[in-house]
Coordinates of C-alpha atoms in Angstrom, one line a residue:
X204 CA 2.6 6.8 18.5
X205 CA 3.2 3.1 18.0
X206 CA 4.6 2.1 14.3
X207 CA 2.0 -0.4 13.2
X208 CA 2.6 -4.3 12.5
X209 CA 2.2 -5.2 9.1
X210 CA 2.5 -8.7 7.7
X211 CA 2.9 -9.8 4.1
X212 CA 0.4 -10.7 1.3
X213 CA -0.1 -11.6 -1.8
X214 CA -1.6 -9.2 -4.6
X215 CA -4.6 -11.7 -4.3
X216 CA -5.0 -10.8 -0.5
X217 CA -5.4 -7.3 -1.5
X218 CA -9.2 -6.4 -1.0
X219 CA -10.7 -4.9 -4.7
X220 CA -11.6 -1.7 -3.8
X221 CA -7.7 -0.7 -2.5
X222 CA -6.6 -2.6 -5.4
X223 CA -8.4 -0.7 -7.5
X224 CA -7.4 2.5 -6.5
X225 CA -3.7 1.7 -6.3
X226 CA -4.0 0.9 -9.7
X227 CA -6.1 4.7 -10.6
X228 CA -3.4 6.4 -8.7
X229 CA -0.3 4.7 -9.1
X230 CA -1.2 3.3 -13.0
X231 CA 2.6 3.0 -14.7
X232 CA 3.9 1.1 -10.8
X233 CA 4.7 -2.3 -10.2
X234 CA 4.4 -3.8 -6.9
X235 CA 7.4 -5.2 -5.3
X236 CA 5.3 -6.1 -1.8
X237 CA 2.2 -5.9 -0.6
X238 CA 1.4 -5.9 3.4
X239 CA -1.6 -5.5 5.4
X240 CA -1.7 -3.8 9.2
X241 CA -2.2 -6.2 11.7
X242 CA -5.4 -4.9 13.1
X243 CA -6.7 -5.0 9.2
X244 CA -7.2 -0.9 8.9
X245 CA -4.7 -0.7 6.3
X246 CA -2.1 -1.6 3.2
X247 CA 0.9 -0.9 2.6
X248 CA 2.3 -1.1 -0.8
X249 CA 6.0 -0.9 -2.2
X250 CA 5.5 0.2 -5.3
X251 CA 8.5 0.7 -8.5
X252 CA 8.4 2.6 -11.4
X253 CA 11.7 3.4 -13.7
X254 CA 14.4 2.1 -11.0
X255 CA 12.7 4.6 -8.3
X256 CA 10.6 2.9 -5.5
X257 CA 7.5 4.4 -3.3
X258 CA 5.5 3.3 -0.2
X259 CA 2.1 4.2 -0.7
X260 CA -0.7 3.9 2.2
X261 CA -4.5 3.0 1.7
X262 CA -7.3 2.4 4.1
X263 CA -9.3 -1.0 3.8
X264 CA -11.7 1.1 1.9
X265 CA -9.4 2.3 -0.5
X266 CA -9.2 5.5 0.4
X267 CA -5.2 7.2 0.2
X268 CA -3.1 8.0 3.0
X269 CA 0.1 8.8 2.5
X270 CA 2.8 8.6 -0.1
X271 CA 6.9 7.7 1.5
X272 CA 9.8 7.5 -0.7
X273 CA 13.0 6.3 -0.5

């Protein structure tokens, strides 16, 4: 199992549908950074909420992964 590449985007590169459900799940969160897998099948959001951070996972059709914190 290889770790994937992900490179860095801007909340703007972020397509609507996983946008939008990073915002339903994750509502009271900032984003610190936003990155997208190399091969596209993926985001990765850092995510911070009351000093405590969070690496959530979405598919390019918004659907949830995975949730990782720190």
């Amino acid at each position: 199992h290889q770790e994937k590449e992900y490179k860095v985007i801007e909340q703007g590169d972020i397509a609507p549908e996983v946008l939008k459900s990073a915002v339903d799940k994750y509502g009271g969160y900032s984003l610190v950074n936003a990155y997208v897998a190399a091969d596209g099948t993926d985001y990765k959001f850092i995510l911070t909420k009351d000093g405590k951070d969070l690496t959530a996972y979405f598919k390019n059709d918004g659907e949830f992964i995975k949730e990782e914190t720190a």
